[in-house]
Amino acid sequence: MPTPTLFSPVSTPAFAIRELAVFVLGITGAIFFLVSGVGVYVLVRFRRRKEDDGREPPQVYGSPQIELAWTVVPILIVAVLFLVTARYIYAIERREPPADALEVTVVGHQWWWEVRYPKLGIVTANELHLPVSDPEHPTPTFVTLRSADVIHSFWIPQLAGKMDTIPNKTNRVWLEPQQRGTYVGQCAEYCGGQHAGMLLVATVETRDDFARWAAAQEAPANDELQARRGRELFVSLPCSSCHTVQGTPANGVFGPDLTHLMSRSTLGAGVVRNTPDNLRLWIDDPAALKPGALMPAVKLVPEDLDRVTAYLSTLR
Ligand code: CUA
């Protein structure tokens, strides 16, 4: 996966952010080299020499010209940085969603991301699927951000700027990826013990691939015969009071929706790869993989653990 850096953007707002970052780095870099260059020059040029007899060099008191120069020049620099930044922020924020824009709702939880596509009836977690936007037929995605508990921050550096998810407040951000690929995001606001274990992967794919993914997500949960007994066990366990599997009595909302669990690449918001073996370890003791995770260890005898894992492994 590409490194999550704002210097290799693939999405419209992220291109603007890189431009601005390079501009600001250019100005502040020039100031840095100027100031440290003059500092080094002065250190060398006016260092103490053997022939000095201990007397101080001529002292200068007060100079309106110099004082004016070092007051006015920094004010001008700050004004330029302020105006340019304000222009970029305005350009990004004023974008209105076109009628056919893809709408996604992302809810920050301790410590995972709930992802909903309200118009498509899709609920998933820790993964964002987006169609690639072709500049001739732009298909931007507009994201509504909420929080279920504390402040988190939604940030996929290659796609857009950071935006906080705040309890009882709705924020908006938009993405317009122009290159297929997977892009890593990370919660960018300290939100408790597993802040670092709150990853998000955005998969940008062709419109056809996106439509296929959406169709698979909209389908009812797979429910093969051999998994029936695991399913009965699952819905009888406390699991079902925190997790939803569409089409079953499990309808909890505290934890991630599991309807298409196995379509996702990681468990625990990016903590481990999603394989049946890791899934079994996760169910047995989430804290062993993600210390502090709020999912409790449901003490199951090994046979029941196998049955629940087998059932969940069918949820593609
Ligand atoms: Cu969620 Cu940091």
mmCIF file of N, CA and C in Angstrom, residues 185-253:
data_model
loop_
_atom_site.group_PDB
_atom_site.id
_atom_site.type_symbol
_atom_site.label_atom_id
_atom_site.label_comp_id
_atom_site.label_asym_id
_atom_site.label_seq_id
_atom_site.Cartn_x
_atom_site.Cartn_y
_atom_site.Cartn_z
ATOM 1 N N GLY A 185 -5.766 5.386 5.834
ATOM 2 C CA GLY A 185 -6.141 6.510 6.681
ATOM 3 C C GLY A 185 -5.919 6.132 8.129
ATOM 4 N N GLN A 186 -5.929 7.145 8.978
ATOM 5 C CA GLN A 186 -5.632 6.912 10.390
ATOM 6 C C GLN A 186 -6.389 7.974 11.171
ATOM 7 N N CYS A 187 -6.949 7.566 12.303
ATOM 8 C CA CYS A 187 -7.563 8.553 13.187
ATOM 9 C C CYS A 187 -6.475 9.551 13.584
ATOM 10 N N ALA A 188 -6.779 10.837 13.467
ATOM 11 C CA ALA A 188 -5.757 11.861 13.653
ATOM 12 C C ALA A 188 -6.035 12.744 14.862
ATOM 13 N N GLU A 189 -6.840 12.243 15.796
ATOM 14 C CA GLU A 189 -7.093 13.008 17.022
ATOM 15 C C GLU A 189 -7.040 11.997 18.154
ATOM 16 N N TYR A 190 -6.202 12.279 19.163
ATOM 17 C CA TYR A 190 -6.053 11.302 20.253
ATOM 18 C C TYR A 190 -7.411 11.028 20.894
ATOM 19 N N CYS A 191 -7.776 9.736 20.961
ATOM 20 C CA CYS A 191 -9.135 9.401 21.381
ATOM 21 C C CYS A 191 -9.146 8.256 22.381
ATOM 22 N N GLY A 192 -8.018 7.995 23.040
ATOM 23 C CA GLY A 192 -7.995 6.931 24.035
ATOM 24 C C GLY A 192 -6.929 5.907 23.704
ATOM 25 N N GLY A 193 -6.910 4.829 24.509
ATOM 26 C CA GLY A 193 -5.817 3.869 24.485
ATOM 27 C C GLY A 193 -5.500 3.279 23.125
ATOM 28 N N GLN A 194 -6.519 3.061 22.284
ATOM 29 C CA GLN A 194 -6.240 2.441 20.986
ATOM 30 C C GLN A 194 -6.375 3.430 19.832
ATOM 31 N N HIS A 195 -6.077 4.691 20.110
ATOM 32 C CA HIS A 195 -6.077 5.709 19.041
ATOM 33 C C HIS A 195 -5.219 5.243 17.854
ATOM 34 N N ALA A 196 -4.047 4.646 18.175
ATOM 35 C CA ALA A 196 -3.146 4.226 17.094
ATOM 36 C C ALA A 196 -3.719 3.044 16.321
ATOM 37 N N GLY A 197 -4.608 2.278 16.958
ATOM 38 C CA GLY A 197 -5.199 1.106 16.302
ATOM 39 C C GLY A 197 -6.546 1.451 15.702
ATOM 40 N N MET A 198 -6.624 2.583 15.036
ATOM 41 C CA MET A 198 -7.893 3.022 14.461
ATOM 42 C C MET A 198 -7.633 3.418 13.019
ATOM 43 N N LEU A 199 -7.372 2.367 12.205
ATOM 44 C CA LEU A 199 -7.015 2.599 10.810
ATOM 45 C C LEU A 199 -8.225 2.449 9.914
ATOM 46 N N LEU A 200 -8.061 2.984 8.738
ATOM 47 C CA LEU A 200 -9.143 2.985 7.766
ATOM 48 C C LEU A 200 -8.480 2.786 6.408
ATOM 49 N N VAL A 201 -9.037 1.906 5.589
ATOM 50 C CA VAL A 201 -8.466 1.700 4.260
ATOM 51 C C VAL A 201 -9.487 2.131 3.223
ATOM 52 N N ALA A 202 -9.066 2.993 2.310
ATOM 53 C CA ALA A 202 -9.944 3.394 1.206
ATOM 54 C C ALA A 202 -9.515 2.634 -0.038
ATOM 55 N N THR A 203 -10.457 1.920 -0.638
ATOM 56 C CA THR A 203 -10.197 1.215 -1.891
ATOM 57 C C THR A 203 -10.863 1.999 -3.006
ATOM 58 N N VAL A 204 -10.046 2.521 -3.898
ATOM 59 C CA VAL A 204 -10.580 3.272 -5.034
ATOM 60 C C VAL A 204 -10.553 2.343 -6.236
ATOM 61 N N GLU A 205 -11.724 2.127 -6.849
ATOM 62 C CA GLU A 205 -11.807 1.142 -7.925
ATOM 63 C C GLU A 205 -12.628 1.698 -9.088
ATOM 64 N N THR A 206 -12.606 0.984 -10.205
ATOM 65 C CA THR A 206 -13.383 1.437 -11.360
ATOM 66 C C THR A 206 -14.858 1.424 -10.978
ATOM 67 N N ARG A 207 -15.653 2.145 -11.764
ATOM 68 C CA ARG A 207 -17.082 2.181 -11.454
ATOM 69 C C ARG A 207 -17.706 0.795 -11.474
ATOM 70 N N ASP A 208 -17.254 -0.049 -12.416
ATOM 71 C CA ASP A 208 -17.808 -1.401 -12.493
ATOM 72 C C ASP A 208 -17.450 -2.192 -11.246
ATOM 73 N N ASP A 209 -16.187 -2.108 -10.836
ATOM 74 C CA ASP A 209 -15.780 -2.847 -9.632
ATOM 75 C C ASP A 209 -16.528 -2.322 -8.411
ATOM 76 N N PHE A 210 -16.704 -1.012 -8.367
ATOM 77 C CA PHE A 210 -17.443 -0.443 -7.239
ATOM 78 C C PHE A 210 -18.878 -0.965 -7.237
ATOM 79 N N ALA A 211 -19.500 -1.010 -8.415
ATOM 80 C CA ALA A 211 -20.880 -1.494 -8.503
ATOM 81 C C ALA A 211 -20.962 -2.962 -8.067
ATOM 82 N N ARG A 212 -19.937 -3.756 -8.437
ATOM 83 C CA ARG A 212 -19.918 -5.177 -8.022
ATOM 84 C C ARG A 212 -19.783 -5.289 -6.505
ATOM 85 N N TRP A 213 -18.884 -4.482 -5.953
ATOM 86 C CA TRP A 213 -18.711 -4.505 -4.489
ATOM 87 C C TRP A 213 -20.030 -4.123 -3.811
ATOM 88 N N ALA A 214 -20.670 -3.041 -4.313
ATOM 89 C CA ALA A 214 -21.900 -2.561 -3.697
ATOM 90 C C ALA A 214 -22.988 -3.643 -3.787
ATOM 91 N N ALA A 215 -23.073 -4.322 -4.936
ATOM 92 C CA ALA A 215 -24.095 -5.356 -5.089
ATOM 93 C C ALA A 215 -23.858 -6.484 -4.087
ATOM 94 N N ALA A 216 -22.579 -6.859 -3.903
ATOM 95 C CA ALA A 216 -22.280 -7.938 -2.954
ATOM 96 C C ALA A 216 -22.619 -7.507 -1.527
ATOM 97 N N GLN A 217 -22.402 -6.229 -1.222
ATOM 98 C CA GLN A 217 -22.694 -5.741 0.127
ATOM 99 C C GLN A 217 -24.193 -5.660 0.368
ATOM 100 N N GLU A 218 -24.940 -5.392 -0.715
ATOM 101 C CA GLU A 218 -26.386 -5.254 -0.557
ATOM 102 C C GLU A 218 -27.063 -6.613 -0.412
ATOM 103 N N ALA A 219 -26.386 -7.659 -0.869
ATOM 104 C CA ALA A 219 -26.977 -8.997 -0.807
ATOM 105 C C ALA A 219 -27.160 -9.405 0.652
ATOM 106 N N PRO A 220 -28.148 -10.288 0.900
ATOM 107 C CA PRO A 220 -28.301 -10.740 2.288
ATOM 108 C C PRO A 220 -27.084 -11.554 2.723
ATOM 109 N N ALA A 221 -26.932 -11.683 4.034
ATOM 110 C CA ALA A 221 -25.805 -12.429 4.564
ATOM 111 C C ALA A 221 -25.862 -13.870 4.070
ATOM 112 N N ASN A 222 -24.686 -14.391 3.717
ATOM 113 C CA ASN A 222 -24.590 -15.784 3.301
ATOM 114 C C ASN A 222 -25.023 -16.684 4.465
ATOM 115 N N ASP A 223 -25.821 -17.683 4.163
ATOM 116 C CA ASP A 223 -26.340 -18.483 5.263
ATOM 117 C C ASP A 223 -26.399 -19.952 4.858
ATOM 118 N N GLU A 224 -25.225 -20.524 4.596
ATOM 119 C CA GLU A 224 -25.210 -21.916 4.166
ATOM 120 C C GLU A 224 -25.593 -22.841 5.306
ATOM 121 N N LEU A 225 -26.064 -24.021 4.891
ATOM 122 C CA LEU A 225 -26.571 -24.980 5.882
ATOM 123 C C LEU A 225 -25.573 -25.309 6.994
ATOM 124 N N GLN A 226 -24.312 -25.571 6.600
ATOM 125 C CA GLN A 226 -23.349 -26.005 7.617
ATOM 126 C C GLN A 226 -23.066 -24.912 8.627
ATOM 127 N N ALA A 227 -23.450 -23.671 8.273
ATOM 128 C CA ALA A 227 -23.193 -22.575 9.195
ATOM 129 C C ALA A 227 -24.386 -22.303 10.099
ATOM 130 N N ARG A 228 -25.506 -22.987 9.841
ATOM 131 C CA ARG A 228 -26.733 -22.702 10.594
ATOM 132 C C ARG A 228 -26.544 -22.826 12.104
ATOM 133 N N ARG A 229 -25.862 -23.915 12.499
ATOM 134 C CA ARG A 229 -25.734 -24.129 13.946
ATOM 135 C C ARG A 229 -24.842 -23.062 14.565
ATOM 136 N N GLY A 230 -23.807 -22.662 13.823
ATOM 137 C CA GLY A 230 -22.961 -21.576 14.316
ATOM 138 C C GLY A 230 -23.759 -20.295 14.442
ATOM 139 N N ARG A 231 -24.654 -20.111 13.487
ATOM 140 C CA ARG A 231 -25.488 -18.913 13.512
ATOM 141 C C ARG A 231 -26.418 -18.916 14.720
ATOM 142 N N GLU A 232 -27.044 -20.063 14.978
ATOM 143 C CA GLU A 232 -27.941 -20.135 16.155
ATOM 144 C C GLU A 232 -27.176 -19.829 17.421
ATOM 145 N N LEU A 233 -25.957 -20.392 17.501
ATOM 146 C CA LEU A 233 -25.123 -20.140 18.676
ATOM 147 C C LEU A 233 -24.790 -18.646 18.762
ATOM 148 N N PHE A 234 -24.370 -18.090 17.616
ATOM 149 C CA PHE A 234 -23.964 -16.674 17.586
ATOM 150 C C PHE A 234 -25.084 -15.766 18.087
ATOM 151 N N VAL A 235 -26.300 -15.970 17.580
ATOM 152 C CA VAL A 235 -27.368 -15.050 17.985
ATOM 153 C C VAL A 235 -27.791 -15.278 19.439
ATOM 154 N N SER A 236 -27.433 -16.439 20.003
ATOM 155 C CA SER A 236 -27.791 -16.684 21.403
ATOM 156 C C SER A 236 -26.740 -16.106 22.352
ATOM 157 N N LEU A 237 -25.588 -15.733 21.803
ATOM 158 C CA LEU A 237 -24.500 -15.216 22.641
ATOM 159 C C LEU A 237 -24.615 -13.695 22.798
ATOM 160 N N PRO A 238 -23.862 -13.127 23.759
ATOM 161 C CA PRO A 238 -23.900 -11.663 23.909
ATOM 162 C C PRO A 238 -23.415 -10.927 22.663
ATOM 163 N N CYS A 239 -22.702 -11.621 21.753
ATOM 164 C CA CYS A 239 -22.224 -10.991 20.505
ATOM 165 C C CYS A 239 -23.323 -10.174 19.835
ATOM 166 N N SER A 240 -24.554 -10.765 19.834
ATOM 167 C CA SER A 240 -25.628 -10.178 19.038
ATOM 168 C C SER A 240 -26.167 -8.896 19.649
ATOM 169 N N SER A 241 -25.812 -8.598 20.908
ATOM 170 C CA SER A 241 -26.305 -7.336 21.456
ATOM 171 C C SER A 241 -25.414 -6.170 21.052
ATOM 172 N N CYS A 242 -24.227 -6.458 20.502
ATOM 173 C CA CYS A 242 -23.343 -5.372 20.044
ATOM 174 C C CYS A 242 -23.178 -5.343 18.533
ATOM 175 N N HIS A 243 -23.442 -6.484 17.863
ATOM 176 C CA HIS A 243 -23.176 -6.551 16.423
ATOM 177 C C HIS A 243 -24.456 -6.860 15.653
ATOM 178 N N THR A 244 -24.504 -6.371 14.443
ATOM 179 C CA THR A 244 -25.621 -6.664 13.545
ATOM 180 C C THR A 244 -25.162 -7.645 12.468
ATOM 181 N N VAL A 245 -25.993 -8.648 12.185
ATOM 182 C CA VAL A 245 -25.866 -9.406 10.936
ATOM 183 C C VAL A 245 -27.244 -9.306 10.289
ATOM 184 N N GLN A 246 -27.333 -8.589 9.184
ATOM 185 C CA GLN A 246 -28.632 -8.385 8.531
ATOM 186 C C GLN A 246 -29.312 -9.721 8.290
ATOM 187 N N GLY A 247 -30.616 -9.753 8.560
ATOM 188 C CA GLY A 247 -31.367 -10.974 8.312
ATOM 189 C C GLY A 247 -31.333 -11.946 9.474
ATOM 190 N N THR A 248 -30.687 -11.589 10.576
ATOM 191 C CA THR A 248 -30.693 -12.435 11.768
ATOM 192 C C THR A 248 -31.176 -11.568 12.937
ATOM 193 N N PRO A 249 -31.472 -12.190 14.075
ATOM 194 C CA PRO A 249 -31.879 -11.364 15.224
ATOM 195 C C PRO A 249 -30.737 -10.508 15.781
ATOM 196 N N ALA A 250 -29.502 -10.730 15.332
ATOM 197 C CA ALA A 250 -28.384 -9.933 15.841
ATOM 198 C C ALA A 250 -28.511 -8.518 15.278
ATOM 199 N N ASN A 251 -28.773 -7.540 16.154
ATOM 200 C CA ASN A 251 -28.998 -6.175 15.641
ATOM 201 C C ASN A 251 -28.343 -5.118 16.516
ATOM 202 N N GLY A 252 -27.257 -5.494 17.214
ATOM 203 C CA GLY A 252 -26.565 -4.512 18.054
ATOM 204 C C GLY A 252 -25.851 -3.469 17.209
ATOM 205 N N VAL A 253 -25.638 -2.303 17.789
ATOM 206 C CA VAL A 253 -24.984 -1.231 17.027
ATOM 207 C C VAL A 253 -23.729 -0.702 17.722
#
